[in-house]
XYZ file of C-alpha atoms in Angstrom:
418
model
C -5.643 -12.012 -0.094
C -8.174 -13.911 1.768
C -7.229 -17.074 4.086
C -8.750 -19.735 6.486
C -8.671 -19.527 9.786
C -8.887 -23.370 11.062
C -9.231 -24.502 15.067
C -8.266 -27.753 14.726
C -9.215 -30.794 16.989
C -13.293 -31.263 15.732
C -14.269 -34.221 14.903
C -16.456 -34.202 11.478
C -19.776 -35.727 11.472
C -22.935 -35.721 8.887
C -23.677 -35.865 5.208
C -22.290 -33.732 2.166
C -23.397 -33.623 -1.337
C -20.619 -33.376 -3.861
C -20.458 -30.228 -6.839
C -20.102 -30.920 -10.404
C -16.665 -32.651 -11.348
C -14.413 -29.663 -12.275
C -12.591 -31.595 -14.375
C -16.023 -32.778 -16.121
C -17.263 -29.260 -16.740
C -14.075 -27.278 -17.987
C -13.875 -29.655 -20.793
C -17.665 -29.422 -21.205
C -17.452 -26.070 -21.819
C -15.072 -26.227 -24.130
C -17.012 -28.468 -26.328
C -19.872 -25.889 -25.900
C -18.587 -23.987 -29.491
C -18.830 -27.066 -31.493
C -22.708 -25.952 -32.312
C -24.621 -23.173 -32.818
C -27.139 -23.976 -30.733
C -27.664 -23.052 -27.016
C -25.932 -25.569 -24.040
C -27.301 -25.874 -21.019
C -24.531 -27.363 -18.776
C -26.786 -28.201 -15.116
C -25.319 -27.696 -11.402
C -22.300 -25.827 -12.540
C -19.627 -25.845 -9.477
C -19.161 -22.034 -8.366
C -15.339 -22.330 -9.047
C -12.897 -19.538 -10.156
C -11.328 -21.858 -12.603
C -15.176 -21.963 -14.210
C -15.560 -18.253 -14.434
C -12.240 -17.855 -16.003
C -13.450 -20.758 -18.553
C -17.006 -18.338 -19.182
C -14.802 -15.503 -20.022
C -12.342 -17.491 -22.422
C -15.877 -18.439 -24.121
C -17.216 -14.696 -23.786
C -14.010 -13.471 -25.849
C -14.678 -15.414 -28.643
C -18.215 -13.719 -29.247
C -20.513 -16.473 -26.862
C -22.720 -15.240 -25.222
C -22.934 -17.203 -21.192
C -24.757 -16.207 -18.830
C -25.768 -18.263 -15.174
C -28.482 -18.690 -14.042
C -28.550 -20.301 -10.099
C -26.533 -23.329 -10.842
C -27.168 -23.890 -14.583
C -25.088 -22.284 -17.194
C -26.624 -21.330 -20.791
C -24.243 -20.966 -23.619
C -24.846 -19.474 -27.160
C -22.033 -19.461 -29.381
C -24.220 -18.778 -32.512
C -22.091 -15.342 -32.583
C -18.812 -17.047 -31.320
C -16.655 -15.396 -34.522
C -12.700 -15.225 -32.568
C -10.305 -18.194 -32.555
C -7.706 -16.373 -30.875
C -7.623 -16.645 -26.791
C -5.750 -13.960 -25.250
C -2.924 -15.125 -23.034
C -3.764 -13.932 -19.544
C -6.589 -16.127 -19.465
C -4.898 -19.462 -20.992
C -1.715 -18.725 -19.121
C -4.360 -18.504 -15.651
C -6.065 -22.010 -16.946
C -4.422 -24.961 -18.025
C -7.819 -26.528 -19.322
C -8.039 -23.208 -22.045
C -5.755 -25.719 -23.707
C -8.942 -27.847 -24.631
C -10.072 -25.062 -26.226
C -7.554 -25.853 -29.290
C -9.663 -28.735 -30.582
C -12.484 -27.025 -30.538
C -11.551 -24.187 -32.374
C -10.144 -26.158 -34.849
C -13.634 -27.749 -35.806
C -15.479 -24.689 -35.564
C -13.089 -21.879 -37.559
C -10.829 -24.248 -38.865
C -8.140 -21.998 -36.580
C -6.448 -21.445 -33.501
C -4.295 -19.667 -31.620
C -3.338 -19.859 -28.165
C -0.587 -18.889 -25.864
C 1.026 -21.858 -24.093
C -1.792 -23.161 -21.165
C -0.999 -22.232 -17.252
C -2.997 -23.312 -14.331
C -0.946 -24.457 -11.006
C 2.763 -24.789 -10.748
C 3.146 -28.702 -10.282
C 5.585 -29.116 -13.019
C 6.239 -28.815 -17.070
C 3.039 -30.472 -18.545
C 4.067 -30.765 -22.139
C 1.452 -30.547 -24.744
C 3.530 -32.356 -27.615
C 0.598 -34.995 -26.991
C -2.040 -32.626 -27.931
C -0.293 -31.405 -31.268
C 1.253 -34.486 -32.324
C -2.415 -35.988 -32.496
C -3.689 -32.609 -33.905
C -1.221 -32.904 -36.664
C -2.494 -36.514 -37.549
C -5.580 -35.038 -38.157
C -4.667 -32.247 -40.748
C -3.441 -29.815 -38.719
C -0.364 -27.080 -39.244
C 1.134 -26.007 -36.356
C 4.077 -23.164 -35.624
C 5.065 -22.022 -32.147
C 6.509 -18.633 -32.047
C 6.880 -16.446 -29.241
C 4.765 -18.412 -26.331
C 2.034 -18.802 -29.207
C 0.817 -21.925 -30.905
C -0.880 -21.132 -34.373
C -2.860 -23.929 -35.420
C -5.058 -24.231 -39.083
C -6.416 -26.792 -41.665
C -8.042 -26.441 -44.665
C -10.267 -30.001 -43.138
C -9.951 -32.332 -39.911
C -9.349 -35.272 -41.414
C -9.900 -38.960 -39.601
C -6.647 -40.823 -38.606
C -5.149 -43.513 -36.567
C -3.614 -41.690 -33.076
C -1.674 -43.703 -30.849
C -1.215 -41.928 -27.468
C 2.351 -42.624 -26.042
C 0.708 -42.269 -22.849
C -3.117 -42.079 -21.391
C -3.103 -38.094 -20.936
C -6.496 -37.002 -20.177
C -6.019 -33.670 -21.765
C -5.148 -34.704 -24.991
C -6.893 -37.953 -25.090
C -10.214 -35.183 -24.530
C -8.831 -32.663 -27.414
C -8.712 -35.412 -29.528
C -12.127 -35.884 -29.065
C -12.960 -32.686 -29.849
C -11.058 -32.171 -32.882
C -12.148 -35.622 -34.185
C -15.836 -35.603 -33.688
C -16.652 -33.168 -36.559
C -13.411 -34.640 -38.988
C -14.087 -36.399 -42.124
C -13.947 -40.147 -41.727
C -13.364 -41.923 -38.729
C -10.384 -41.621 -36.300
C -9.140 -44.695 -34.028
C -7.665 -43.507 -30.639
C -5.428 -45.968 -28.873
C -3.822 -45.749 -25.330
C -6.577 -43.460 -24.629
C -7.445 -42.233 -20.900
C -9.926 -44.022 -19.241
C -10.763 -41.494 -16.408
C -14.364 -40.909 -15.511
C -14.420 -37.791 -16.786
C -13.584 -38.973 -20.271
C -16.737 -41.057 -20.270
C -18.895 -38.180 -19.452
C -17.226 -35.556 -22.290
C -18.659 -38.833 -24.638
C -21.886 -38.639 -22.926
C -22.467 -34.765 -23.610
C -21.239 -35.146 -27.237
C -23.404 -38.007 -28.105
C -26.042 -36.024 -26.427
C -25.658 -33.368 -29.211
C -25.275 -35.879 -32.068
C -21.976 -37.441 -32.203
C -20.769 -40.835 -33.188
C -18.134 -41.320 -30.286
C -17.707 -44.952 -28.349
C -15.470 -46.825 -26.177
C -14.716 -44.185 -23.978
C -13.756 -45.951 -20.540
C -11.684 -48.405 -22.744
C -7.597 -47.220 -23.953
C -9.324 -47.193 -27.537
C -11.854 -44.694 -28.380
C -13.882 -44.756 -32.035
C -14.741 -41.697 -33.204
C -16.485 -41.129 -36.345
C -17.067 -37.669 -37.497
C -20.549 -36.297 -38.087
C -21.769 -32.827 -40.246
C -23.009 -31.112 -37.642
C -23.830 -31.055 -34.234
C -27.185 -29.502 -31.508
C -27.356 -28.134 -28.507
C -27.677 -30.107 -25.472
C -29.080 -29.637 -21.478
C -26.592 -31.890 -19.450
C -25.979 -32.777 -15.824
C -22.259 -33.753 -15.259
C -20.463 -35.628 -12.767
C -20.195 -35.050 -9.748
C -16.768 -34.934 -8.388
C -14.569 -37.523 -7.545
C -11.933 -35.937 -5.899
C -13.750 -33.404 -4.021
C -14.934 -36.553 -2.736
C -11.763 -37.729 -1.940
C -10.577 -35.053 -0.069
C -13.542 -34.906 2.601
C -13.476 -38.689 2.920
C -9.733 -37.817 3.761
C -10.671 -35.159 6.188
C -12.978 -37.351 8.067
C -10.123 -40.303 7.903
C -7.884 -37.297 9.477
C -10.460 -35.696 12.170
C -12.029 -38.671 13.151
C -15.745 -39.063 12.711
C -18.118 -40.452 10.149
C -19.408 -38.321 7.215
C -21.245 -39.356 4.054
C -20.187 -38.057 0.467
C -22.964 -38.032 -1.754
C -22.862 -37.867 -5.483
C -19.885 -40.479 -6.601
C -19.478 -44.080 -7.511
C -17.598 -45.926 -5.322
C -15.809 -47.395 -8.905
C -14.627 -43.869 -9.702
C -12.012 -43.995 -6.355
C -11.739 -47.717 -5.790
C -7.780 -47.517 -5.103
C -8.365 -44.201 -2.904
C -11.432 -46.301 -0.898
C -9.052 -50.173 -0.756
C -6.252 -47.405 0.579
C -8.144 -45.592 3.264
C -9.612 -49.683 4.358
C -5.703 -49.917 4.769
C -5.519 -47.425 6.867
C -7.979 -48.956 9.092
C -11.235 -46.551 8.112
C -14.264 -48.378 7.676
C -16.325 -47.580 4.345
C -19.583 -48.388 3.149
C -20.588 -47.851 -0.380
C -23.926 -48.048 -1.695
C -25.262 -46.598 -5.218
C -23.709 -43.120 -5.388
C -23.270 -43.010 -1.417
C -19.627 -43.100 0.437
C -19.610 -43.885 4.291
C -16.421 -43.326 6.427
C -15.478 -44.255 9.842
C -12.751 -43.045 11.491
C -11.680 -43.988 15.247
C -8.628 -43.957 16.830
C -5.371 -43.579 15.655
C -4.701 -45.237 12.294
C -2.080 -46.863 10.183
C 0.752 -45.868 7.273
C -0.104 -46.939 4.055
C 3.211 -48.278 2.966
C 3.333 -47.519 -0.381
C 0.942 -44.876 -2.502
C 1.760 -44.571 -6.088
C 0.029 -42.213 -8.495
C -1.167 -43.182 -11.844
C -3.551 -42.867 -14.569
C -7.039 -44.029 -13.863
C -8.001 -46.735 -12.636
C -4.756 -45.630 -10.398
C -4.275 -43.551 -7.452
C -5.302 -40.006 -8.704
C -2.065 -37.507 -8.705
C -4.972 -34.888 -7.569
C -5.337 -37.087 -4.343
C -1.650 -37.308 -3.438
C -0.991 -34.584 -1.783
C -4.509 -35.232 1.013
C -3.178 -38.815 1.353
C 0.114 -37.601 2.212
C -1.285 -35.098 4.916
C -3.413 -38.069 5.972
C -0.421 -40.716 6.409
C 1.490 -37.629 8.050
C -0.430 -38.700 11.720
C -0.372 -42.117 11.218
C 1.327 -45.062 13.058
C 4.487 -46.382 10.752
C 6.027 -45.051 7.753
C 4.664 -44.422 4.223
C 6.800 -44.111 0.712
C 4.128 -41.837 -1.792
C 5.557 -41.748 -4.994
C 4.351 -39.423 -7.362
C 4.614 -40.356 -10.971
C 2.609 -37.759 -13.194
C 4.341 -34.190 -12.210
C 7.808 -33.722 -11.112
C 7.334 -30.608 -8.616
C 4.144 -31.986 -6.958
C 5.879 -32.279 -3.282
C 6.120 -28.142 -2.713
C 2.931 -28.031 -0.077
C 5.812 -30.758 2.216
C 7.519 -27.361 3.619
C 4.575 -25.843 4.995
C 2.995 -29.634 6.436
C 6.539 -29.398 7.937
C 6.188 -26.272 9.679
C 3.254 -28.432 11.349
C 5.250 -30.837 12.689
C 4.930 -33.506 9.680
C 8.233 -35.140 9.575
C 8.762 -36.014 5.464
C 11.528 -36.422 3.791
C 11.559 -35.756 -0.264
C 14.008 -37.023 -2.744
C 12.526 -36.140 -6.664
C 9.681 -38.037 -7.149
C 9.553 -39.864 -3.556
C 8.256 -38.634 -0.372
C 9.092 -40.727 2.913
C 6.615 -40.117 5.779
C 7.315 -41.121 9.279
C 4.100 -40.854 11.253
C 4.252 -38.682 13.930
C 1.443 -37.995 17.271
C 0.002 -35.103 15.864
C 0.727 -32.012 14.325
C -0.232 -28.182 15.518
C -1.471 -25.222 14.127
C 0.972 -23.032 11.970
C 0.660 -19.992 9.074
C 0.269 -21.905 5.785
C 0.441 -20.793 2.348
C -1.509 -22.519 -0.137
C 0.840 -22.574 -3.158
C -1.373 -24.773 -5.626
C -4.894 -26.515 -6.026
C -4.848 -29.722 -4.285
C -1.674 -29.054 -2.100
C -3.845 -26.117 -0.354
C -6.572 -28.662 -0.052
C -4.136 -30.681 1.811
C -3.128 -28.040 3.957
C -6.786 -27.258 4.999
C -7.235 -30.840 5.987
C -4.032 -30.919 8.082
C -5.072 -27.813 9.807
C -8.577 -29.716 10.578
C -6.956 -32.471 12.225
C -3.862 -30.094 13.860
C -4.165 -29.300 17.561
C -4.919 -25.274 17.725
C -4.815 -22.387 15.528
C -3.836 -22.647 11.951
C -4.278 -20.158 8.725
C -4.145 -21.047 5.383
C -3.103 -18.071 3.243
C -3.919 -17.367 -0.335
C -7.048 -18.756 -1.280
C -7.130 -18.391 -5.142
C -5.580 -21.802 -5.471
C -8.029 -23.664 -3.564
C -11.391 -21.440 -5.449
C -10.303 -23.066 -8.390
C -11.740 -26.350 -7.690
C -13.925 -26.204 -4.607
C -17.325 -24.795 -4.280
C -18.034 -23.529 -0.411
C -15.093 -25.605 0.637
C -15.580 -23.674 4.270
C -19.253 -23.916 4.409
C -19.076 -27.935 3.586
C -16.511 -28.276 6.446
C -18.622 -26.450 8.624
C -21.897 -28.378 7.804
C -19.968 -31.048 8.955
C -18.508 -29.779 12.475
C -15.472 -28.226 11.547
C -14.431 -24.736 12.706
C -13.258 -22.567 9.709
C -14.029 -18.908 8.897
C -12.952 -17.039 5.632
C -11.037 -14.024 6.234
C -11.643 -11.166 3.655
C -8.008 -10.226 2.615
């Protein structure tokens, strides 16, 4: 099991360019079956979640192979449209994979998606709209069996602006018959981009961006070379590191736009920022201030996947912070091991009340999911001596050379072997 071993107490200085957005390229992949033609997806993040996504695609007869950054996928051969279960039960974006397979076979099944353990994530979104669109479904024994004779076009109302299923939708709409009319869509970033790539291969999809999305289904679709996005909250969390450690770094890659309420909150703060084209700068000096209130929400909200830096962040501040966390119900797990730092939080359900305190030291962390291990490597940064974050495999599945980015910038971290 390998871990991080962090000497806290460096401030971070220099420039960083950002990977591929994560959550761009999973569903990228995923949309990657809907022709027969090879997909070249560019700058492809070296993530574990990624490989796990190449091997979901490799077990229904694609053939993907990397080269350097760039991925090439040919599903001319892709002939399976069942997933087996330890790899959608080890990825909760495999779930994507069920609109897909529905336009290309017509079939699906799936065992119920996994991923990190940051609460129930229901999918009734994603098979409600599937249903609208001429879908059967049963569920028996973890499994969801999907099948339709034809996707058909409908009117889908989301209940609420899930990313997931507002991006299945897309993919089981874009080869239906007719036209289907999403409302209460998502409006993250990422959404936007999955429209780019699939107009890029030929399909008829707009408003993207906007909570309603037009879809209108087309015969057949080509392949496609595509750059994604880079990402947004890999941003985030070394623009949080730097707010932490003191310093001045420079993300490069992302939009200001794309983490407006994460920038106006880190101002609030007291860091200074400076935005220009696809260029973030941060200041930090001094000791600085509690945001009082965080609240996560769907984009153009505070990101959920940001929650857990900002609370490390707000953990050394001056004042007291409330971070309420609206989008997963067991998101607050990484608070016992910021505690064991000295962080003095206090959690009741979906609230978390920070009192800032001087500083924290170095402690033995375990990483328990994705962006709460994040969290705990940025705490450890800014922590006075030794810390070690244990269990790595959560924080591989979204960042690329987390260790040698940190170090780029001044910060002392070394990957133990486990």
């Amino acid at each position: 099991m390998d871990k991080f071993m962090i000497e806290g107490g460096r401030k971070l200085y220099g420039s960083v360019k950002m990977q591929s957005a994560k959550n761009s390229v999973l569903p990228l992949f995923a949309a990657s079956i809907l022709t027969d033609q090879r997909v070249i997806i560019r700058e492809t993040p070296a993530i574990s979640d990624v490989s796990c996504m190449a091997q979901i695609l490799r077990e229904l007869g694609a053939d993907v192979r990397f080269r350097g950054e760039d991925v090439h996928i040919d599903s001319a051969n892709a002939c399976c449209h069942e997933i087996s279960s330890a790899l959608t039960r080890e990825l909760r974006s495999s779930v994507f994979m069920l609109g897909s397979l529905l336009t290309r076979f017509h079939r699906a099944v799936i065992a119920y998606p996994g991923g990190c353990d940051i609460g129930l994530r229901p999918i009734d979104l994603h098979l409600n709209a599937l249903k609208r669109l001429g879908v059967s479904i049963v569920e028996r024994d973890g499994f969801i069996h999907c099948s339709c004779d034809k996707l058909r076009g409908a009117e889908i109302p989301l209940d609420f602006p899930s990313v997931g299923a507002t991006e299945n939708i897309l993919l089981a709409a874009v080869m239906a018959d007719g036209v289907t009319t999403l409302s209460g869509a998502a409006k993250e970033p990422e959404i936007v981009d999955l429209q780019n790539f699939l107009n890029a291969m030929g399909a008829k999809v707009s408003g993207a961006g906007t909570d309603v999305i037009r879809i209108e289904g087309v015969k057949e679709l080509s392949g496609v070379t595509f750059k994604p996005m880079k990402d947004r909250i890999e941003a985030g969390t070394f623009l949080i590191a730097c707010a932490i450690c003191g310093g001045e770094i420079e993300v490069v890659g992302v939009r200001g736009e794309n983490i407006g309420l994460l920038l106006h909150k880190l101002r609030e703060n007291g860091c200074k920022i400076h935005t220009k084209n696809d260029k973030i700068r941060l200041e930090s000096h001094g000791r600085l201030r509690c945001n009082r209130r965080i609240e996560t929400m769907p984009f153009p909200g505070f990101p959920t996947d940001l929650q857990a830096q900002a609370t490390a962040l707000n953990c050394i501040c001056e004042g007291g912070a409330l971070i309420v966390e609206n989008l997963f119900e067991t998101r607050f797990k990484y608070v016992p091991e910021l505690q064991k730092m000295g962080a003095d939080i206090e959690v009741k359900g979906r609230n978390a009340f920070v009192r800032g305190v001087n500083g924290l030291h170095g402690a033995s962390l375990i990483a328990g999911d994705l962006r709460g291990g994040a969290a705990l490597v940025i705490a450890a940064l800014g922590a006075e001596g030794v810390s070690e974050v244990i269990d790595l495999s959560h924080v591989d599945r979204g960042y690329s050379d987390f260790q040698e980015k940190l170090k780029s910038l001044g910060a002392e971290v070394k990957r133990v072997r486990g």
